[in-house]
mmCIF file of C-alpha atoms and ligand atoms in Angstrom:
data_model
loop_
_atom_site.group_PDB
_atom_site.id
_atom_site.type_symbol
_atom_site.label_atom_id
_atom_site.label_comp_id
_atom_site.label_asym_id
_atom_site.label_seq_id
_atom_site.Cartn_x
_atom_site.Cartn_y
_atom_site.Cartn_z
ATOM 1 C CA MET A 556 181.953 93.471 70.849
ATOM 2 C CA ASN A 557 180.645 94.846 67.475
ATOM 3 C CA ILE A 558 182.209 93.440 64.412
ATOM 4 C CA THR A 559 181.404 95.114 60.863
ATOM 5 C CA TYR A 560 182.553 93.841 57.843
ATOM 6 C CA TYR A 561 184.207 95.831 54.986
ATOM 7 C CA GLY A 562 184.792 93.125 52.660
ATOM 8 C CA HIS A 563 187.816 90.724 51.783
ATOM 9 C CA SER A 564 189.888 90.538 55.190
ATOM 10 C CA CYS A 565 188.656 93.859 56.294
ATOM 11 C CA PHE A 566 186.889 93.888 59.543
ATOM 12 C CA GLY A 567 186.079 96.767 62.371
ATOM 13 C CA VAL A 568 185.930 95.237 65.798
ATOM 14 C CA GLU A 569 184.481 97.751 68.539
ATOM 15 C CA ILE A 570 185.927 96.606 72.016
ATOM 16 C CA ASN A 571 184.559 98.791 74.744
ATOM 17 C CA GLY A 572 184.414 101.775 72.615
ATOM 18 C CA ARG A 573 187.643 101.520 70.822
ATOM 19 C CA ASN A 574 187.859 100.736 67.108
ATOM 20 C CA LEU A 575 190.206 98.243 65.614
ATOM 21 C CA LEU A 576 190.548 98.196 61.966
ATOM 22 C CA PHE A 577 191.977 95.025 60.477
ATOM 23 C CA ASP A 578 193.618 94.833 56.908
ATOM 24 C CA PRO A 579 191.893 97.852 55.083
ATOM 25 C CA PHE A 580 191.326 97.054 51.373
ATOM 26 C CA ILE A 581 188.195 98.744 50.628
ATOM 27 C CA SER A 582 188.470 101.654 47.924
ATOM 28 C CA PRO A 583 189.767 99.008 45.273
ATOM 29 C CA ASN A 584 187.110 96.254 45.907
ATOM 30 C CA GLU A 585 184.382 96.601 43.645
ATOM 31 C CA LEU A 586 182.212 94.314 45.960
ATOM 32 C CA ALA A 587 182.677 96.848 49.011
ATOM 33 C CA LYS A 588 181.947 99.919 46.710
ATOM 34 C CA ASN A 589 179.035 100.975 48.778
ATOM 35 C CA ILE A 590 181.570 101.755 51.784
ATOM 36 C CA ASP A 591 182.779 104.912 52.093
ATOM 37 C CA VAL A 592 186.272 104.631 53.365
ATOM 38 C CA GLU A 593 186.103 108.111 54.852
ATOM 39 C CA THR A 594 183.916 107.199 57.200
ATOM 40 C CA VAL A 595 185.316 103.974 58.439
ATOM 41 C CA PRO A 596 186.370 104.423 62.228
ATOM 42 C CA ALA A 597 189.512 103.337 63.638
ATOM 43 C CA ASP A 598 191.712 103.911 66.457
ATOM 44 C CA TYR A 599 194.174 101.146 65.913
ATOM 45 C CA ILE A 600 194.966 99.540 62.642
ATOM 46 C CA LEU A 601 196.014 95.964 62.544
ATOM 47 C CA ILE A 602 198.152 94.984 59.321
ATOM 48 C CA SER A 603 198.609 91.162 58.899
ATOM 49 C CA HIS A 604 201.110 91.444 56.039
ATOM 50 C CA GLY A 605 202.035 93.727 53.049
ATOM 51 C CA HIS A 606 199.949 92.741 50.275
ATOM 52 C CA GLU A 607 198.054 95.027 48.442
ATOM 53 C CA ASP A 608 194.912 93.551 49.248
ATOM 54 C CA HIS A 609 195.568 93.886 53.060
ATOM 55 C CA ILE A 610 197.055 97.570 52.939
ATOM 56 C CA ALA A 611 195.478 99.341 50.146
ATOM 57 C CA ASP A 612 193.655 101.793 52.410
ATOM 58 C CA ALA A 613 196.110 101.784 55.029
ATOM 59 C CA VAL A 614 197.990 104.884 54.542
ATOM 60 C CA LYS A 615 194.795 106.931 53.796
ATOM 61 C CA ILE A 616 192.914 105.879 56.786
ATOM 62 C CA ALA A 617 195.983 105.939 59.160
ATOM 63 C CA LYS A 618 196.675 109.680 58.168
ATOM 64 C CA ARG A 619 192.551 110.564 58.823
ATOM 65 C CA THR A 620 192.222 108.941 61.870
ATOM 66 C CA ASN A 621 195.793 109.205 63.266
ATOM 67 C CA ALA A 622 195.159 105.634 64.345
ATOM 68 C CA ARG A 623 198.079 103.614 65.863
ATOM 69 C CA VAL A 624 198.934 101.037 63.250
ATOM 70 C CA LEU A 625 200.514 97.558 64.483
ATOM 71 C CA CYS A 626 202.153 95.641 61.688
ATOM 72 C CA SER A 627 205.696 93.943 61.245
ATOM 73 C CA TYR A 628 208.789 95.918 61.447
ATOM 74 C CA GLU A 629 209.316 96.188 57.904
ATOM 75 C CA VAL A 630 205.766 97.027 57.089
ATOM 76 C CA TYR A 631 206.299 99.612 59.784
ATOM 77 C CA LEU A 632 209.488 101.068 57.569
ATOM 78 C CA TRP A 633 207.390 101.284 54.635
ATOM 79 C CA LEU A 634 204.246 103.216 56.009
ATOM 80 C CA ALA A 635 206.857 105.655 57.644
ATOM 81 C CA LYS A 636 208.105 106.454 54.456
ATOM 82 C CA GLN A 637 204.554 107.128 53.138
ATOM 83 C CA GLY A 638 204.163 109.886 55.916
ATOM 84 C CA VAL A 639 202.363 107.681 58.611
ATOM 85 C CA GLU A 640 203.324 108.795 61.958
ATOM 86 C CA ASN A 641 201.729 106.621 64.730
ATOM 87 C CA ILE A 642 203.010 103.055 64.272
ATOM 88 C CA HIS A 643 203.867 100.297 66.560
ATOM 89 C CA PRO A 644 206.204 97.793 64.965
ATOM 90 C CA MET A 645 205.815 93.965 66.182
ATOM 91 C CA ASN A 646 207.189 90.767 65.129
ATOM 92 C CA ILE A 647 205.911 87.094 65.539
ATOM 93 C CA GLY A 648 205.645 86.169 69.210
ATOM 94 C CA GLY A 649 205.634 89.581 70.781
ATOM 95 C CA LYS A 650 202.578 90.991 72.745
ATOM 96 C CA ILE A 651 201.561 94.416 73.617
ATOM 97 C CA LYS A 652 199.223 95.626 76.187
ATOM 98 C CA LEU A 653 196.625 98.388 74.954
ATOM 99 C CA ASP A 654 193.929 100.425 76.335
ATOM 100 C CA PHE A 655 191.440 97.670 75.181
ATOM 101 C CA GLY A 656 193.485 94.688 76.052
ATOM 102 C CA ASN A 657 196.606 92.533 74.528
ATOM 103 C CA VAL A 658 197.546 92.228 70.783
ATOM 104 C CA LYS A 659 199.854 89.059 70.299
ATOM 105 C CA ALA A 660 201.598 88.583 66.996
ATOM 106 C CA VAL A 661 201.320 84.814 65.834
ATOM 107 C CA LEU A 662 202.814 82.866 62.979
ATOM 108 C CA ALA A 663 201.000 83.088 59.499
ATOM 109 C CA VAL A 664 202.479 80.946 56.810
ATOM 110 C CA HIS A 665 202.461 83.092 53.646
ATOM 111 C CA SER A 666 204.201 85.814 52.207
ATOM 112 C CA SER A 667 204.514 89.488 52.596
ATOM 113 C CA GLY A 668 206.072 91.762 49.802
ATOM 114 C CA LEU A 669 204.618 95.141 49.593
ATOM 115 C CA PRO A 670 202.817 96.966 46.706
ATOM 116 C CA ASP A 671 205.973 98.580 45.567
ATOM 117 C CA GLY A 672 207.894 95.384 45.889
ATOM 118 C CA SER A 673 209.857 96.297 48.866
ATOM 119 C CA TYR A 674 210.363 93.594 51.459
ATOM 120 C CA GLY A 675 207.456 93.399 54.091
ATOM 121 C CA GLY A 676 208.868 90.873 56.699
ATOM 122 C CA ASN A 677 207.014 87.821 57.501
ATOM 123 C CA PRO A 678 203.207 87.906 57.662
ATOM 124 C CA MET A 679 201.416 87.616 60.996
ATOM 125 C CA GLY A 680 197.809 86.465 62.738
ATOM 126 C CA PHE A 681 197.095 88.402 65.749
ATOM 127 C CA VAL A 682 195.607 87.179 68.846
ATOM 128 C CA ILE A 683 193.293 89.512 70.697
ATOM 129 C CA GLU A 684 192.741 89.317 74.393
ATOM 130 C CA SER A 685 190.269 91.799 76.208
ATOM 131 C CA ALA A 686 187.958 91.621 79.155
ATOM 132 C CA HIS A 687 185.078 91.359 76.774
ATOM 133 C CA GLY A 688 186.438 88.021 75.077
ATOM 134 C CA ASN A 689 189.284 86.613 73.237
ATOM 135 C CA PHE A 690 189.807 86.286 69.612
ATOM 136 C CA TYR A 691 192.102 85.198 66.510
ATOM 137 C CA TYR A 692 192.692 86.981 63.369
ATOM 138 C CA ALA A 693 194.725 84.845 61.216
ATOM 139 C CA GLY A 694 195.440 87.046 58.256
ATOM 140 C CA ASP A 695 196.463 84.961 55.013
ATOM 141 C CA THR A 696 197.865 81.638 56.293
ATOM 142 C CA ALA A 697 198.010 78.051 55.260
ATOM 143 C CA LEU A 698 196.718 75.640 57.878
ATOM 144 C CA THR A 699 199.602 74.958 60.114
ATOM 145 C CA TYR A 700 200.200 72.668 62.989
ATOM 146 C CA ASP A 701 201.530 75.751 65.188
ATOM 147 C CA MET A 702 197.800 77.060 65.508
ATOM 148 C CA LYS A 703 197.602 74.385 68.286
ATOM 149 C CA LEU A 704 199.596 76.739 70.240
ATOM 150 C CA ILE A 705 197.092 79.429 69.855
ATOM 151 C CA GLY A 706 194.456 77.110 71.233
ATOM 152 C CA GLU A 707 196.710 75.964 73.966
ATOM 153 C CA TYR A 708 197.597 79.483 74.782
ATOM 154 C CA ARG A 709 194.103 81.301 75.278
ATOM 155 C CA GLN A 710 190.748 80.540 75.381
ATOM 156 C CA ILE A 711 189.676 81.675 71.873
ATOM 157 C CA ASP A 712 186.000 82.864 71.624
ATOM 158 C CA PHE A 713 185.576 83.351 68.091
ATOM 159 C CA ALA A 714 188.505 83.643 65.355
ATOM 160 C CA PHE A 715 188.629 85.097 61.708
ATOM 161 C CA LEU A 716 189.733 82.378 59.231
ATOM 162 C CA PRO A 717 190.582 82.559 55.615
ATOM 163 C CA ILE A 718 188.291 80.040 53.523
ATOM 164 C CA GLY A 719 189.064 81.140 49.745
ATOM 165 C CA ASP A 720 191.735 78.556 48.980
ATOM 166 C CA ASN A 721 194.245 79.282 46.399
ATOM 167 C CA PHE A 722 196.578 82.062 48.271
ATOM 168 C CA THR A 723 195.407 80.776 51.947
ATOM 169 C CA MET A 724 193.608 77.564 53.242
ATOM 170 C CA GLY A 725 190.184 76.739 52.136
ATOM 171 C CA VAL A 726 187.094 75.676 53.659
ATOM 172 C CA ASP A 727 188.148 72.140 54.254
ATOM 173 C CA ASN A 728 191.747 73.382 56.235
ATOM 174 C CA ALA A 729 189.875 76.062 58.033
ATOM 175 C CA ILE A 730 187.793 73.353 59.850
ATOM 176 C CA ILE A 731 190.808 71.336 60.731
ATOM 177 C CA ALA A 732 191.955 74.685 61.890
ATOM 178 C CA CYS A 733 188.925 75.252 64.256
ATOM 179 C CA ASP A 734 190.184 71.871 66.209
ATOM 180 C CA PHE A 735 193.922 73.200 66.214
ATOM 181 C CA ILE A 736 192.469 76.536 67.830
ATOM 182 C CA ASN A 737 189.827 74.755 69.882
ATOM 183 C CA CYS A 738 187.442 77.360 68.530
ATOM 184 C CA ASP A 739 184.305 76.439 66.527
ATOM 185 C CA ASP A 740 182.690 80.014 66.155
ATOM 186 C CA ILE A 741 184.004 81.224 62.744
ATOM 187 C CA ILE A 742 184.072 84.283 60.800
ATOM 188 C CA GLY A 743 184.902 83.697 56.943
ATOM 189 C CA MET A 744 187.082 86.228 55.117
ATOM 190 C CA HIS A 745 189.550 86.115 51.894
ATOM 191 C CA TYR A 746 186.722 84.758 49.700
ATOM 192 C CA ASP A 747 185.046 85.844 46.681
ATOM 193 C CA THR A 748 187.107 89.148 46.322
ATOM 194 C CA PHE A 749 188.818 87.551 43.102
ATOM 195 C CA ALA A 750 188.117 85.075 40.301
ATOM 196 C CA PHE A 751 190.902 82.918 41.958
ATOM 197 C CA ILE A 752 189.082 82.918 45.298
ATOM 198 C CA LYS A 753 185.407 82.261 44.507
ATOM 199 C CA ILE A 754 183.827 79.817 46.753
ATOM 200 C CA ASP A 755 180.255 78.114 46.852
ATOM 201 C CA GLN A 756 178.817 79.681 50.080
ATOM 202 C CA ALA A 757 176.030 77.281 50.505
ATOM 203 C CA GLU A 758 178.984 74.335 50.304
ATOM 204 C CA ALA A 759 181.155 76.129 52.925
ATOM 205 C CA ARG A 760 178.389 76.511 55.354
ATOM 206 C CA HIS A 761 177.193 72.970 55.123
ATOM 207 C CA LYS A 762 180.599 71.851 55.280
ATOM 208 C CA PHE A 763 180.960 73.437 59.022
ATOM 209 C CA GLU A 764 177.625 72.618 59.805
ATOM 210 C CA ARG A 765 178.545 68.537 58.996
ATOM 211 C CA ALA A 766 181.479 69.442 60.881
ATOM 212 C CA GLY A 767 179.750 70.751 63.949
ATOM 213 C CA LYS A 768 181.058 74.066 63.865
ATOM 214 C CA GLU A 769 179.579 77.684 62.898
ATOM 215 C CA LEU A 770 180.498 79.506 59.814
ATOM 216 C CA THR A 771 179.359 83.234 59.657
ATOM 217 C CA LEU A 772 179.613 84.861 56.401
ATOM 218 C CA MET A 773 179.174 88.240 56.846
ATOM 219 C CA THR A 774 177.393 90.728 54.084
ATOM 220 C CA ILE A 775 179.539 93.760 53.915
ATOM 221 C CA GLY A 776 178.585 96.640 55.587
ATOM 222 C CA GLU A 777 177.041 94.405 57.948
ATOM 223 C CA THR A 778 177.649 94.761 61.944
ATOM 224 C CA ILE A 779 177.219 91.613 64.206
ATOM 225 C CA ASN A 780 177.591 91.611 67.892
ATOM 226 C CA LYS A 781 179.651 88.905 69.762
ATOM 227 C CA LYS A 782 178.991 88.311 73.546
HETATM 228 NI NI1 NI B 878 198.539 88.008 50.966
HETATM 229 MN MN1 MN B 879 195.365 88.445 50.586
#
């Protein structure tokens, strides 16, 4: 799997030639100004919830690529109104089989209003299972005991967890989440984009290290390989 960071909580994950794009928020992100949103590849766009900082470029990228968008039923209704045609609505607990593997929608403890104030349903995270490995994309969420179910449900090889605090869990709670999901290989997200979620990166790394866990903080535009 190749993982590319587009800033904030937006990642591309390439699995066996298929491109998954999570929570596209690129063009409004000053930190991601070197990313050309017109060239970001997508066969699937996974949207955890309706907040602007997760959906800003979804319509544009979906229309350009005709990627299939996976999201909550309420986000589906909203995207359809914006003219997006290839959408697969899901809800928490549901799993779908796709050409690269399975996607299961899991609980996220957060909120999910859409940019125009429409109701966005419940926020979600995703567990991705494939022949090349399994991972958890938490979306925006607090630490919740339900994460234990994820660790019991599947072996998680690595996970994208929010660490910016204030709107989601922060570093200390993300370290506890590692134990709940039984995975010590973490890619951090949802930090430093806004003043409210600025973190001390060195301290975050140090805390993970002390806990015997690995925290990867990717540079925007960087691609890394997993497994
Ligand atoms: Ni949010
Ligand atoms: Mn957010």
